[in-house]
């Protein structure tokens, strides 16, 4: 496996906090539009970063040794099944399982996730296998082109959905696709492009100066925020996960972290996984505490976010301590 980079492990932790923000809307109490641009647009770099980190660490070595991809897939699948079991009581309490047909349950398991944040795991498994076979068959340039075409198809099923004319040929195509999944933010259309870019950083040297990378990241990030705001203003999106400028913004974000090889720092990596997995439970818990306590965290969205983050981090540290003390 590619040697880990401290900067990547650290940013995984930061990215996990971005994902919590996406699900909490921390600035909503102050300005709805600013909150949207920050959390629903700029912070969308978080998940692509996770995909790129996986592509960087796994794809290059897996192309040399097929068994590594098998082992990694089993690891992610076990984590996904554990997460499904973990959130099963919540789904039962919500009554969602009884209201869903068998077909909808299959859609949730293979594409949409059985809880709102669990879509990432089937997307990762499906995406890494699709990207693996594309890279195995074609050159990097051609592979990137295929992944980009997939992303474009997904883009018009996501934030650019409003540009598809009603009752048109393309509308029929997307209606057919949405029989199998609710979002194009999945392992077919969304994940491969970022996994492919992660592979690029592992396979090819990158020599642009850090100043150029920084200004490129800032410039594309601003353009992505403008893009997202305009789409929001004219009510174009079906969903808000995929933007055209998300690709270069994520690329230059990752390039800034690709500085030098340092020792592993698994604490940040493990914390980010725990935060991603458990933050919806903490959100539900803080909601419940706010309702039964004299002081409500719900009135101030930023305070609510900070409390959720604090409790999630504390819980994640406790979980790591227990794993280290009693499991391993």
Tab-separated table of N, CA and C in Angstrom, residues 139-220:
chain	number	residue	atom	x	y	z
A	139	UNK	N	-5.465	3.466	-20.998
A	139	UNK	CA	-4.455	4.397	-20.507
A	139	UNK	C	-5.107	5.350	-19.503
A	140	UNK	N	-4.274	6.071	-18.754
A	140	UNK	CA	-4.843	6.990	-17.771
A	140	UNK	C	-5.686	8.077	-18.443
A	141	UNK	N	-5.203	8.657	-19.528
A	141	UNK	CA	-5.941	9.734	-20.190
A	141	UNK	C	-7.307	9.262	-20.659
A	142	UNK	N	-7.349	8.083	-21.257
A	142	UNK	CA	-8.622	7.552	-21.730
A	142	UNK	C	-9.517	7.173	-20.543
A	143	UNK	N	-8.911	6.635	-19.499
A	143	UNK	CA	-9.668	6.284	-18.295
A	143	UNK	C	-10.286	7.531	-17.671
A	144	UNK	N	-9.502	8.601	-17.597
A	144	UNK	CA	-10.018	9.856	-17.042
A	144	UNK	C	-11.172	10.382	-17.891
A	145	UNK	N	-11.046	10.257	-19.208
A	145	UNK	CA	-12.121	10.702	-20.098
A	145	UNK	C	-13.407	9.925	-19.833
A	146	UNK	N	-13.312	8.609	-19.713
A	146	UNK	CA	-14.503	7.789	-19.439
A	146	UNK	C	-15.134	8.167	-18.094
A	147	UNK	N	-14.290	8.355	-17.085
A	147	UNK	CA	-14.796	8.729	-15.764
A	147	UNK	C	-15.442	10.113	-15.796
A	148	UNK	N	-14.871	11.015	-16.588
A	148	UNK	CA	-15.427	12.364	-16.711
A	148	UNK	C	-16.785	12.334	-17.409
A	149	UNK	N	-16.921	11.486	-18.427
A	149	UNK	CA	-18.213	11.335	-19.108
A	149	UNK	C	-19.264	10.809	-18.127
A	150	UNK	N	-18.893	9.825	-17.325
A	150	UNK	CA	-19.807	9.316	-16.301
A	150	UNK	C	-20.220	10.434	-15.343
A	151	UNK	N	-19.256	11.264	-14.960
A	151	UNK	CA	-19.552	12.372	-14.049
A	151	UNK	C	-20.512	13.371	-14.693
A	152	UNK	N	-20.315	13.656	-15.973
A	152	UNK	CA	-21.208	14.578	-16.675
A	152	UNK	C	-22.637	14.055	-16.707
A	153	UNK	N	-22.774	12.753	-16.946
A	153	UNK	CA	-24.108	12.148	-16.926
A	153	UNK	C	-24.723	12.318	-15.537
A	154	UNK	N	-23.915	12.080	-14.509
A	154	UNK	CA	-24.399	12.248	-13.142
A	154	UNK	C	-24.708	13.693	-12.803
A	155	UNK	N	-23.936	14.609	-13.371
A	155	UNK	CA	-24.119	16.041	-13.097
A	155	UNK	C	-25.525	16.503	-13.471
A	156	UNK	N	-26.022	16.015	-14.610
A	156	UNK	CA	-27.352	16.423	-15.071
A	156	UNK	C	-28.473	15.636	-14.381
A	157	UNK	N	-28.090	14.683	-13.552
A	157	UNK	CA	-29.064	14.031	-12.688
A	157	UNK	C	-28.996	14.570	-11.273
A	158	UNK	N	-28.140	15.567	-11.071
A	158	UNK	CA	-27.908	16.118	-9.732
A	158	UNK	C	-28.137	17.629	-9.739
A	159	UNK	N	-27.080	18.419	-9.659
A	159	UNK	CA	-27.243	19.867	-9.514
A	159	UNK	C	-27.650	20.565	-10.814
A	160	UNK	N	-27.506	19.898	-11.963
A	160	UNK	CA	-27.903	20.479	-13.244
A	160	UNK	C	-29.190	19.852	-13.785
A	161	UNK	N	-29.924	19.197	-12.908
A	161	UNK	CA	-31.112	18.454	-13.335
A	161	UNK	C	-32.164	19.350	-13.984
A	162	UNK	N	-32.267	20.582	-13.539
A	162	UNK	CA	-33.274	21.501	-14.070
A	162	UNK	C	-33.075	21.877	-15.519
A	163	UNK	N	-31.898	21.611	-16.061
A	163	UNK	CA	-31.638	21.908	-17.479
A	163	UNK	C	-32.165	20.819	-18.412
A	164	UNK	N	-32.579	19.684	-17.839
A	164	UNK	CA	-33.130	18.607	-18.663
A	164	UNK	C	-34.593	18.933	-18.982
A	165	UNK	N	-34.941	19.107	-20.260
A	165	UNK	CA	-36.328	19.455	-20.611
A	165	UNK	C	-37.295	18.330	-20.247
A	166	UNK	N	-38.472	18.716	-19.768
A	166	UNK	CA	-39.498	17.725	-19.453
A	166	UNK	C	-39.955	16.997	-20.710
A	167	UNK	N	-40.265	15.721	-20.529
A	167	UNK	CA	-40.805	14.890	-21.621
A	167	UNK	C	-39.858	14.788	-22.817
A	168	UNK	N	-38.566	15.013	-22.598
A	168	UNK	CA	-37.586	14.885	-23.675
A	168	UNK	C	-36.958	13.499	-23.627
A	169	UNK	N	-36.142	13.217	-24.627
A	169	UNK	CA	-35.423	11.937	-24.672
A	169	UNK	C	-34.530	11.787	-23.442
A	170	UNK	N	-33.829	12.874	-23.065
A	170	UNK	CA	-32.930	12.820	-21.912
A	170	UNK	C	-33.705	12.675	-20.611
A	171	UNK	N	-34.864	13.294	-20.553
A	171	UNK	CA	-35.714	13.145	-19.377
A	171	UNK	C	-36.132	11.692	-19.195
A	172	UNK	N	-36.411	11.020	-20.287
A	172	UNK	CA	-36.782	9.599	-20.224
A	172	UNK	C	-35.628	8.745	-19.727
A	173	UNK	N	-34.410	9.092	-20.161
A	173	UNK	CA	-33.223	8.349	-19.713
A	173	UNK	C	-33.056	8.465	-18.205
A	174	UNK	N	-33.173	9.687	-17.684
A	174	UNK	CA	-32.991	9.876	-16.247
A	174	UNK	C	-34.144	9.266	-15.459
A	175	UNK	N	-35.348	9.308	-16.013
A	175	UNK	CA	-36.473	8.643	-15.347
A	175	UNK	C	-36.219	7.148	-15.226
A	176	UNK	N	-35.611	6.569	-16.269
A	176	UNK	CA	-35.255	5.147	-16.239
A	176	UNK	C	-34.166	4.889	-15.199
A	177	UNK	N	-33.132	5.749	-15.168
A	177	UNK	CA	-32.047	5.566	-14.208
A	177	UNK	C	-32.553	5.651	-12.771
A	178	UNK	N	-33.504	6.556	-12.530
A	178	UNK	CA	-34.001	6.749	-11.169
A	178	UNK	C	-34.943	5.637	-10.721
A	179	UNK	N	-35.195	4.679	-11.598
A	179	UNK	CA	-35.878	3.468	-11.147
A	179	UNK	C	-34.954	2.603	-10.293
A	180	UNK	N	-33.639	2.762	-10.509
A	180	UNK	CA	-32.648	1.921	-9.837
A	180	UNK	C	-31.998	2.616	-8.648
A	181	UNK	N	-31.981	3.928	-8.655
A	181	UNK	CA	-31.436	4.703	-7.539
A	181	UNK	C	-32.087	6.083	-7.541
A	182	UNK	N	-32.054	6.727	-6.386
A	182	UNK	CA	-32.680	8.041	-6.242
A	182	UNK	C	-31.743	9.180	-6.603
A	183	UNK	N	-30.438	8.897	-6.585
A	183	UNK	CA	-29.439	9.944	-6.838
A	183	UNK	C	-28.360	9.424	-7.788
A	184	UNK	N	-27.850	10.300	-8.629
A	184	UNK	CA	-26.691	9.946	-9.450
A	184	UNK	C	-25.392	10.140	-8.668
A	185	UNK	N	-25.490	10.633	-7.453
A	185	UNK	CA	-24.353	10.703	-6.546
A	185	UNK	C	-24.129	9.291	-6.008
A	186	UNK	N	-23.479	8.473	-6.816
A	186	UNK	CA	-23.290	7.074	-6.432
A	186	UNK	C	-21.998	6.530	-7.018
A	187	UNK	N	-21.826	5.235	-6.924
A	187	UNK	CA	-20.580	4.614	-7.360
A	187	UNK	C	-20.396	4.531	-8.854
A	188	UNK	N	-21.451	4.764	-9.615
A	188	UNK	CA	-21.344	4.710	-11.075
A	188	UNK	C	-20.921	6.063	-11.646
A	189	UNK	N	-21.591	7.113	-11.234
A	189	UNK	CA	-21.400	8.413	-11.867
A	189	UNK	C	-20.526	9.381	-11.071
A	190	UNK	N	-20.494	9.217	-9.768
A	190	UNK	CA	-19.845	10.212	-8.910
A	190	UNK	C	-18.439	9.814	-8.482
A	191	UNK	N	-18.294	8.605	-7.978
A	191	UNK	CA	-17.036	8.191	-7.354
A	191	UNK	C	-15.868	7.994	-8.329
A	192	UNK	N	-16.064	7.410	-9.539
A	192	UNK	CA	-14.906	7.049	-10.369
A	192	UNK	C	-13.962	8.194	-10.710
A	193	UNK	N	-14.473	9.387	-10.992
A	193	UNK	CA	-13.603	10.492	-11.396
A	193	UNK	C	-12.626	10.857	-10.280
A	194	UNK	N	-13.077	10.818	-9.039
A	194	UNK	CA	-12.217	11.199	-7.915
A	194	UNK	C	-11.270	10.065	-7.528
A	195	UNK	N	-11.728	8.838	-7.651
A	195	UNK	CA	-10.823	7.704	-7.449
A	195	UNK	C	-9.719	7.712	-8.496
A	196	UNK	N	-10.080	8.055	-9.718
A	196	UNK	CA	-9.114	8.130	-10.808
A	196	UNK	C	-8.085	9.232	-10.553
A	197	UNK	N	-8.533	10.379	-10.048
A	197	UNK	CA	-7.608	11.471	-9.737
A	197	UNK	C	-6.671	11.090	-8.592
A	198	UNK	N	-7.194	10.356	-7.607
A	198	UNK	CA	-6.333	9.880	-6.535
A	198	UNK	C	-5.248	8.961	-7.059
A	199	UNK	N	-5.622	8.094	-7.992
A	199	UNK	CA	-4.652	7.206	-8.633
A	199	UNK	C	-3.583	8.021	-9.359
A	200	UNK	N	-3.988	9.125	-9.975
A	200	UNK	CA	-3.043	9.975	-10.699
A	200	UNK	C	-1.922	10.457	-9.779
A	201	UNK	N	-2.283	10.904	-8.573
A	201	UNK	CA	-1.275	11.411	-7.639
A	201	UNK	C	-0.348	10.304	-7.150
A	202	UNK	N	-0.836	9.082	-7.112
A	202	UNK	CA	0.003	7.963	-6.691
A	202	UNK	C	0.927	7.493	-7.811
A	203	UNK	N	0.485	7.670	-9.026
A	203	UNK	CA	1.194	7.084	-10.172
A	203	UNK	C	2.139	8.064	-10.867
A	204	UNK	N	1.758	9.344	-10.879
A	204	UNK	CA	2.515	10.324	-11.652
A	204	UNK	C	3.054	11.426	-10.751
A	205	UNK	N	4.214	11.951	-11.110
A	205	UNK	CA	4.817	13.027	-10.330
A	205	UNK	C	4.053	14.326	-10.546
A	206	UNK	N	4.050	15.165	-9.524
A	206	UNK	CA	3.332	16.438	-9.588
A	206	UNK	C	4.304	17.528	-9.164
A	207	UNK	N	4.633	18.454	-10.078
A	207	UNK	CA	5.756	19.361	-9.838
A	207	UNK	C	5.377	20.834	-9.747
A	208	UNK	N	4.108	21.190	-9.852
A	208	UNK	CA	3.718	22.596	-9.757
A	208	UNK	C	4.000	23.117	-8.352
A	209	UNK	N	4.385	24.384	-8.261
A	209	UNK	CA	4.726	24.968	-6.968
A	209	UNK	C	3.504	25.063	-6.072
A	210	UNK	N	3.749	25.108	-4.768
A	210	UNK	CA	2.653	25.180	-3.812
A	210	UNK	C	1.870	26.476	-3.948
A	211	UNK	N	2.537	27.563	-4.393
A	211	UNK	CA	1.840	28.848	-4.581
A	211	UNK	C	0.825	28.734	-5.708
A	212	UNK	N	1.235	28.111	-6.816
A	212	UNK	CA	0.319	27.909	-7.947
A	212	UNK	C	-0.847	27.034	-7.522
A	213	UNK	N	-0.559	25.972	-6.782
A	213	UNK	CA	-1.614	25.075	-6.309
A	213	UNK	C	-2.604	25.804	-5.394
A	214	UNK	N	-2.064	26.634	-4.506
A	214	UNK	CA	-2.917	27.360	-3.572
A	214	UNK	C	-3.856	28.313	-4.303
A	215	UNK	N	-3.317	29.120	-5.207
A	215	UNK	CA	-4.154	30.082	-5.927
A	215	UNK	C	-5.133	29.382	-6.865
A	216	UNK	N	-4.724	28.251	-7.422
A	216	UNK	CA	-5.650	27.475	-8.262
A	216	UNK	C	-6.803	26.945	-7.421
A	217	UNK	N	-6.492	26.427	-6.219
A	217	UNK	CA	-7.538	25.924	-5.325
A	217	UNK	C	-8.512	27.043	-4.938
A	218	UNK	N	-7.979	28.197	-4.555
A	218	UNK	CA	-8.828	29.339	-4.176
A	218	UNK	C	-9.687	29.781	-5.351
A	219	UNK	N	-9.084	29.894	-6.530
A	219	UNK	CA	-9.806	30.372	-7.718
A	219	UNK	C	-10.937	29.426	-8.103
A	220	UNK	N	-10.633	28.141	-8.184
A	220	UNK	CA	-11.672	27.171	-8.551
A	220	UNK	C	-12.719	27.026	-7.447
